[in-house]
């Protein structure tokens, strides 16, 4: 977490395990990397305003173990003509010379513009640092003149890697046709870049693809994107904007047509966007996302705005490739925080004095085709139908599994406008839940499905009731960091 102030200790919703801003607004994770043993998390940051109105900077935090984070303050701020309206999202690439940071510099010209087709400058910029303590000179790499003519002025979020002696960059883009795409560039020296083509779908799949990320796992290639403009459904694309991945048949560095049908959402919860991955010095692929979403006004909110801050980053998650699907699990280091293990019985109420704990339910034997009503012994909660597995937090947040559907439901104001999110799951095998004062992360079936959300219960004791027959239920307090 960050440095603790007197005001933070009085804030009942201040997170203890997740990286949050000291004050102001946080969004996209940027520049994630490990260098000489130290993990670096840069992030979009507006220090003066919890609603994100103001100068868009890069905040910076460091950690030796992905658990304990130290706030390092502002690392980059808008101070050049090509980034005067914001140091937007980007990435990090490390080598023997240090950390190379790439970002999009945003400029909005004064005038009556739509800032989509006219009135915006989007520059790709490189900054180098030896150890993350001080930024070097900002170097301009690409400007509007370097993007394809069939693109709008929405081109941003560089992600860079090296393959076969060449550097590769992908940029998220919005085309004039109203179709999202990823632009590919190559370079021999990280300074001079040339356009080599695009990744897009045959038919439009959202009008804008943000935060692209390309990586390989076990000889399989993946593209992670955040498409905007997808129609919302009961089980798919339930949020205003989405985050997910697709398999790439032609590898990560080649232009190609992407199969939209293969798009798999990273997270089914209310609060997840703009994830970025990196490989640490152990060879693990680590993902961190923004525990929030843009443009949610009118749907739901975060009461922490009243305390002068908003949003957080997710817990770091290790990504694995299993049975044709990417799975996410909290990094192993998090288990070091477990205290006071106890095994509880189904239907038993567990009382916790602090809202920082972990629940693990495994050895579950529930298949949607084999549900027997006599095995369903939960009482209805606020008129809800019985389910084959149900976890209830303080009678106001419920996770349940019924007829092949896993749901996260808020029953009152603790969701601050959040209602329900669902995922279709053929069988239920295990559930892992991490609760951190005002945040919940739920990992189902070894992280093949994940739900992430903010949650604002009344202060005081937490009461958890788990009704899940044919299972083993364990619970731990988690040490605050």
C-alpha positions as a printed Julia matrix, in Angstrom:
481×3 Matrix{Float64}:
   0.0     0.0     0.0
   1.04    3.66    0.19
   2.31    5.92    2.91
  -0.24    6.24    5.72
  -1.49    9.65    6.85
  -3.69   10.52    9.81
  -6.65   11.06    7.47
  -6.12    7.64    5.87
  -6.31    5.85    9.22
  -9.72    7.46    9.84
 -11.02    6.42    6.4
 -12.97    3.14    6.8
 -12.75    2.4     3.08
  -9.0     2.93    2.71
  -7.64   -0.3     1.23
  -4.94   -2.21    3.12
  -3.71   -4.64    0.46
  -4.33   -2.82   -2.82
  -2.26    0.01   -4.22
  -4.24    3.26   -3.91
  -3.35    6.92   -4.49
  -2.36    8.97   -1.42
  -4.98   11.47   -2.61
  -6.76   12.28   -5.84
  -7.6    10.01   -8.76
  -5.91    6.83  -10.0
  -6.61    4.89  -13.2
  -4.6     2.81  -15.7
  -1.5     0.91  -14.51
   1.53    1.89  -16.6
   5.16    0.93  -16.85
   4.84   -2.31  -14.88
   8.2    -4.03  -14.54
  10.79   -5.56  -12.23
  14.3    -4.17  -12.39
  17.24   -5.41  -10.28
  14.84   -7.06   -7.88
  12.51   -4.08   -7.42
   8.97   -4.05   -8.78
   7.77   -0.76  -10.27
   4.14    0.23  -10.72
   3.53    3.51  -12.49
  -0.07    4.6   -12.88
  -2.29    7.35  -14.25
  -2.67    9.92  -11.51
  -4.49   13.21  -10.93
  -3.18   14.29   -7.51
  -5.42   17.32   -6.95
  -8.86   15.93   -7.77
 -10.62   12.68   -6.86
 -12.86   12.95   -9.95
  -9.91   12.93  -12.33
 -10.23   16.57  -13.38
  -6.8    18.14  -13.58
  -3.27   17.44  -14.75
  -2.83   13.81  -15.74
   0.49   12.56  -14.37
   2.21    9.27  -13.72
   2.31    8.22  -10.08
   4.95    5.72   -8.98
   5.22    3.0    -6.34
   7.88    0.37   -5.68
   7.89   -3.01   -3.96
  10.29   -5.82   -3.2
   7.58   -8.5    -2.97
   4.39   -7.33   -4.82
   2.7    -6.99   -1.4
   4.28   -4.03    0.38
   4.24   -0.94   -1.84
   6.04    2.32   -1.13
   4.66    5.5    -2.67
   7.31    7.41   -4.62
   5.12   10.37   -5.6
   4.77   11.85   -9.08
   7.24   10.53  -11.64
   6.05   12.17  -14.87
   3.91   15.25  -15.29
   2.72   17.28  -18.31
   5.46   19.85  -18.85
   6.24   19.79  -22.58
   4.31   21.16  -25.59
   3.57   17.61  -26.79
   2.06   16.42  -23.47
   0.65   19.63  -22.01
  -2.84   18.12  -21.53
  -1.76   14.85  -20.04
   0.88   12.15  -19.67
  -1.36    9.33  -20.85
  -0.95    5.57  -20.58
   2.07    3.56  -21.65
   4.51    0.83  -20.67
   8.05   -0.07  -19.61
  10.81   -2.01  -21.29
  13.91   -2.96  -19.27
  17.43   -3.92  -20.33
  20.99   -3.53  -19.06
  20.77    0.23  -19.63
  17.81    0.82  -17.32
  14.05    1.29  -17.59
  12.64    2.68  -20.83
   9.2     4.23  -20.37
   6.84    4.89  -23.28
   3.67    6.96  -23.03
   1.19    8.98  -25.06
   1.4    12.75  -24.72
  -2.03   14.35  -25.1
  -2.77   17.83  -26.46
  -6.27   19.27  -26.93
  -6.19   22.39  -29.1
  -8.38   25.33  -28.18
 -11.44   25.66  -30.39
 -14.74   24.06  -31.34
 -13.41   20.54  -32.02
 -14.77   17.04  -31.48
 -11.26   15.88  -30.44
 -11.84   12.65  -32.36
 -11.32   13.74  -35.96
  -9.84   17.15  -35.28
  -8.29   19.25  -32.52
  -6.13   16.61  -30.83
  -2.44   15.77  -30.9
  -1.37   12.29  -29.75
   2.4    11.89  -29.46
   4.31    8.76  -28.48
   7.15    9.64  -26.12
  10.17    7.83  -24.64
  11.69    8.57  -21.21
  14.59    6.62  -19.72
  15.61    6.16  -16.11
  18.49    4.22  -14.61
  16.65    2.97  -11.55
  13.25    4.65  -11.39
  14.42    7.43   -9.1
  14.66   10.21  -11.69
  13.31   10.62  -15.22
  15.57   11.53  -18.12
  14.78   13.78  -21.07
  11.5    13.22  -22.88
  12.06   12.19  -26.5
   9.36   12.52  -29.14
   8.95    9.34  -31.23
   5.69    9.53  -33.19
   3.15   12.25  -33.97
  -0.17   12.44  -35.82
   1.7    12.47  -39.15
   3.03    8.97  -38.42
  -0.36    7.25  -38.09
  -2.37    5.74  -40.98
  -4.66    8.22  -42.73
  -7.7     6.03  -42.07
  -7.31    6.51  -38.29
  -8.9     9.17  -36.13
  -6.82   11.19  -33.7
  -7.49    8.61  -30.99
  -4.2     6.7   -31.1
  -2.61    5.9   -27.74
  -1.29    3.49  -25.09
   2.02    2.14  -26.45
   3.2    -1.32  -25.41
   6.76   -2.25  -26.43
   8.72   -5.52  -26.51
  11.72   -7.02  -28.27
  11.68  -10.05  -30.54
  14.33  -11.41  -32.94
  16.56   -8.39  -32.46
  13.82   -5.87  -33.29
  11.67   -3.68  -31.07
   7.93   -3.82  -31.58
   5.23   -1.38  -30.5
   1.45   -1.68  -30.54
  -0.91    1.28  -30.22
  -4.64    1.31  -29.6
  -6.61    3.1   -32.31
 -10.01    4.25  -33.5
 -10.49    4.21  -37.27
 -12.53    6.73  -39.27
 -14.89    3.89  -40.17
 -15.86    3.48  -36.5
 -13.82    0.32  -36.06
 -11.27   -0.45  -33.37
  -7.77   -1.57  -34.3
  -4.23   -2.06  -33.03
  -1.39   -0.42  -34.98
   2.0    -2.18  -35.22
   5.38   -0.44  -35.48
   8.98   -1.73  -35.58
  12.32   -0.22  -34.68
  15.98   -1.19  -34.53
  16.87    1.26  -31.77
  13.66    2.31  -29.91
  14.05    5.77  -31.47
  13.03    5.51  -35.13
   9.79    3.63  -35.74
   8.1     2.51  -38.93
   4.5     1.41  -39.42
   4.08   -2.24  -40.49
   0.32   -2.83  -40.39
  -2.65   -3.37  -38.13
  -4.6    -5.96  -36.19
  -8.34   -5.63  -36.5
 -11.48   -7.67  -37.07
 -13.24   -8.37  -40.36
 -16.35   -6.61  -39.07
 -16.37   -3.83  -36.46
 -15.87   -5.04  -32.89
 -16.18   -1.83  -30.93
 -15.19    1.61  -32.22
 -11.97    1.96  -30.16
  -9.39   -0.54  -28.87
  -7.53    0.82  -25.85
  -4.6    -0.5   -23.83
  -3.25   -3.18  -26.22
  -0.83   -5.77  -24.86
   0.82   -8.61  -26.82
   2.48  -11.6   -25.2
   3.17  -15.31  -25.6
   2.65  -18.22  -23.23
   3.63  -21.81  -23.98
   3.93  -21.11  -27.71
   0.48  -19.5   -27.81
   0.16  -15.82  -28.78
  -2.32  -13.4   -27.23
  -3.57   -9.88  -27.74
  -5.17   -8.13  -24.76
  -7.39   -5.15  -25.62
 -10.08   -2.91  -24.12
 -12.75   -2.47  -26.79
 -15.2     0.39  -26.41
 -18.65    0.34  -27.99
 -19.64   -3.32  -27.64
 -23.35   -4.05  -27.1
 -24.03   -5.01  -23.49
 -25.59   -8.4   -22.68
 -26.83  -10.51  -19.79
 -23.64  -12.58  -19.53
 -21.22  -10.88  -21.92
 -19.96   -7.29  -22.03
 -22.0    -6.25  -19.0
 -19.93   -3.13  -18.23
 -19.81    0.14  -20.13
 -16.41   -0.88  -21.59
 -14.69   -4.27  -21.69
 -11.27   -5.82  -21.15
 -10.32   -9.15  -22.68
  -7.99  -11.16  -24.85
  -7.92  -13.11  -28.12
  -5.59  -15.77  -29.51
  -3.37  -14.56  -32.35
  -2.85  -17.15  -35.08
  -0.01  -15.25  -36.77
   2.03  -14.44  -33.68
   2.29  -11.22  -31.72
   4.33   -9.11  -34.18
   2.42   -9.55  -37.43
  -0.54   -7.66  -38.94
  -3.6    -9.9   -39.08
  -7.35  -10.27  -38.91
  -8.48  -11.03  -35.37
 -11.42  -13.33  -34.68
 -13.88  -11.37  -32.56
 -15.69  -14.57  -31.59
 -12.58  -15.63  -29.66
 -12.69  -12.57  -27.37
 -12.65  -13.66  -23.71
 -13.22  -11.15  -20.93
 -10.54  -10.93  -18.27
 -13.01  -10.13  -15.51
 -16.79  -10.34  -15.01
 -17.04   -7.9   -12.1
 -18.03   -4.25  -11.92
 -14.59   -2.7   -11.52
 -11.89   -3.86  -13.9
 -10.25   -2.12  -16.87
  -6.97   -1.34  -18.64
  -4.96   -4.39  -17.51
  -1.27   -4.64  -18.32
   1.05   -7.63  -18.05
   4.8    -7.99  -17.62
   7.29  -10.78  -17.02
   9.14  -10.65  -13.71
  12.63  -11.96  -12.95
  11.19  -15.36  -11.97
   9.69  -15.7   -15.45
   6.11  -15.23  -14.26
   3.58  -13.35  -16.39
   2.01  -10.86  -13.94
  -1.19   -8.9   -14.62
  -2.37   -5.79  -12.8
  -5.54   -3.94  -13.74
  -7.33   -0.76  -12.81
 -10.01   -1.47  -10.2
 -12.36    1.0   -11.83
 -13.9     2.05  -15.14
 -14.24    5.27  -17.12
 -17.61    6.83  -17.87
 -19.63    5.08  -15.15
 -21.36    8.29  -14.03
 -25.07    7.65  -13.61
 -24.61    3.91  -13.03
 -22.55    3.59   -9.86
 -19.99    5.51   -7.85
 -17.33    5.38   -5.13
 -17.98    7.05   -1.74
 -14.23    7.51   -1.23
 -14.48   10.67   -3.36
 -15.76   12.34   -0.2
 -12.47   11.41    1.49
 -10.42   12.91   -1.33
  -9.38    9.82   -3.28
 -10.78    7.34   -5.78
  -9.88    3.96   -7.29
  -7.13    1.37   -6.83
  -5.09   -1.18   -8.71
  -6.0    -4.85   -8.48
  -3.86   -7.32   -6.62
  -1.02   -8.59   -8.82
  -2.15  -11.79  -10.55
  -0.06  -14.55  -12.07
  -1.31  -15.6   -15.5
  -1.16  -19.24  -16.58
  -2.34  -20.96  -19.75
  -4.44  -24.02  -18.98
  -6.73  -26.07  -21.23
  -6.88  -23.38  -23.89
  -7.73  -20.57  -21.46
  -5.78  -17.97  -19.52
  -6.26  -18.24  -15.75
  -5.55  -15.59  -13.11
  -4.54  -16.2    -9.52
  -3.2   -13.81   -6.87
   0.58  -14.02   -6.76
   1.87  -16.64   -4.35
   3.4   -13.97   -2.1
  -0.06  -12.99   -0.9
  -0.34  -16.23    1.11
   2.35  -14.88    3.46
  -0.32  -12.59    4.9
  -2.57  -15.45    6.04
  -3.23  -15.66    9.78
  -5.54  -17.71   12.02
  -6.64  -20.43    9.61
  -9.93  -22.08   10.51
 -12.19  -24.54    8.79
 -15.89  -23.75    8.96
 -19.01  -25.77    8.26
 -21.54  -25.01    5.6
 -24.24  -22.68    6.91
 -22.08  -21.51    9.81
 -21.74  -17.77   10.46
 -18.15  -16.51   10.6
 -17.6   -13.22   12.4
 -14.54  -11.11   11.59
 -13.62   -7.9    13.36
 -11.63   -6.55   10.42
 -12.69   -6.43    6.79
  -9.44   -7.96    5.53
  -9.67  -11.7     5.04
  -9.57  -14.61    2.59
 -12.05  -17.4     1.95
 -11.25  -20.59    0.07
 -13.9   -23.14   -0.88
 -12.62  -26.23   -2.64
 -13.51  -29.84   -3.24
 -16.87  -28.6    -4.51
 -18.94  -31.16   -6.38
 -21.62  -29.21   -8.22
 -22.49  -29.63  -11.88
 -25.34  -27.7   -13.44
 -26.78  -30.94  -14.8
 -26.59  -32.72  -11.45
 -28.13  -30.2    -9.06
 -30.51  -31.94   -6.68
 -32.97  -29.71   -4.87
 -32.6   -31.67   -1.62
 -28.98  -30.54   -1.5
 -30.01  -26.88   -1.52
 -30.56  -25.86    2.09
 -30.08  -22.09    2.06
 -32.8   -19.82    3.26
 -33.97  -17.18    0.81
 -32.17  -13.83    1.15
 -34.34  -10.81    0.38
 -36.62  -12.96   -1.73
 -33.83  -14.63   -3.7
 -34.39  -18.14   -4.98
 -32.32  -20.92   -3.34
 -28.97  -21.69   -4.95
 -26.69  -24.72   -4.95
 -23.82  -22.63   -3.51
 -24.16  -19.25   -1.82
 -21.81  -16.91    0.03
 -23.45  -14.01    1.83
 -21.54  -11.02    3.23
 -23.4    -9.01    5.86
 -26.75   -9.77    4.2
 -25.94   -7.22    1.48
 -23.48   -8.81   -0.98
 -24.19  -12.3    -2.3
 -22.23  -14.66   -4.5
 -24.21  -17.64   -5.71
 -24.19  -20.47   -8.22
 -27.41  -21.8    -9.68
 -28.29  -23.56  -12.93
 -24.86  -23.01  -14.46
 -24.7   -19.28  -13.63
 -22.36  -17.68  -11.09
 -23.58  -14.27   -9.88
 -22.34  -11.33   -7.84
 -25.31   -9.4    -6.42
 -25.51   -6.25   -4.3
 -28.74   -6.05   -2.33
 -28.57   -2.48   -1.03
 -26.49    0.69   -0.91
 -23.21   -1.14   -0.21
 -22.75   -1.41   -3.96
 -23.08    2.37   -4.41
 -25.31    1.72   -7.42
 -23.84   -1.64   -8.41
 -26.47   -4.33   -8.96
 -25.59   -7.71  -10.49
 -22.95   -9.31  -12.74
 -23.13  -12.87  -14.05
 -21.02  -15.53  -15.77
 -22.01  -18.86  -17.31
 -19.99  -21.69  -15.74
 -20.73  -25.33  -16.5
 -19.52  -26.72  -13.18
 -18.3   -25.28   -9.91
 -15.08  -26.71   -8.46
 -13.5   -24.05   -6.24
 -13.82  -20.41   -5.17
 -11.19  -18.12   -3.68
 -12.23  -14.73   -2.28
 -10.05  -11.89   -1.04
 -11.79   -9.08    0.83
  -9.95   -5.83    1.51
 -12.16   -3.33    3.41
 -13.91   -1.87    0.31
 -12.75   -4.24   -2.43
 -13.49   -7.85   -3.3
 -11.75  -10.16   -5.78
 -13.37  -13.53   -6.52
 -11.49  -16.28   -8.36
 -13.65  -19.17   -9.59
 -12.35  -22.56  -10.82
  -8.65  -21.78  -10.37
  -9.09  -18.28  -11.75
 -10.61  -19.24  -15.09
 -13.39  -16.77  -14.2
 -12.81  -13.69  -12.02
 -15.09  -11.03  -10.51
 -13.6    -7.77   -9.21
 -15.62   -5.07   -7.49
 -15.61   -2.26   -4.97
 -17.87   -2.85   -1.95
 -18.83   -0.4     0.79
 -20.19   -2.18    3.88
 -20.99   -0.45    7.14
 -18.05   -0.32    9.51
 -17.78   -2.88   12.28
 -17.85   -6.65   12.29
 -18.06   -8.64    9.05
 -20.4   -11.6     9.0
 -19.94  -14.27    6.36
 -22.28  -17.21    5.81
 -21.33  -19.91    3.29
 -23.84  -22.52    2.18
 -22.06  -24.95   -0.09
 -22.59  -28.66    0.44
 -19.97  -31.2    -0.66
 -17.08  -28.78   -0.13
 -14.26  -27.79    2.23
 -14.45  -24.21    3.54
 -11.43  -22.41    5.01
 -11.0   -18.84    6.16
  -7.99  -16.7     7.08
  -7.49  -13.24    8.49
  -5.04  -11.31    6.34
  -2.32   -9.17    7.83
  -2.68   -5.51    6.88
   0.27   -4.1     4.95
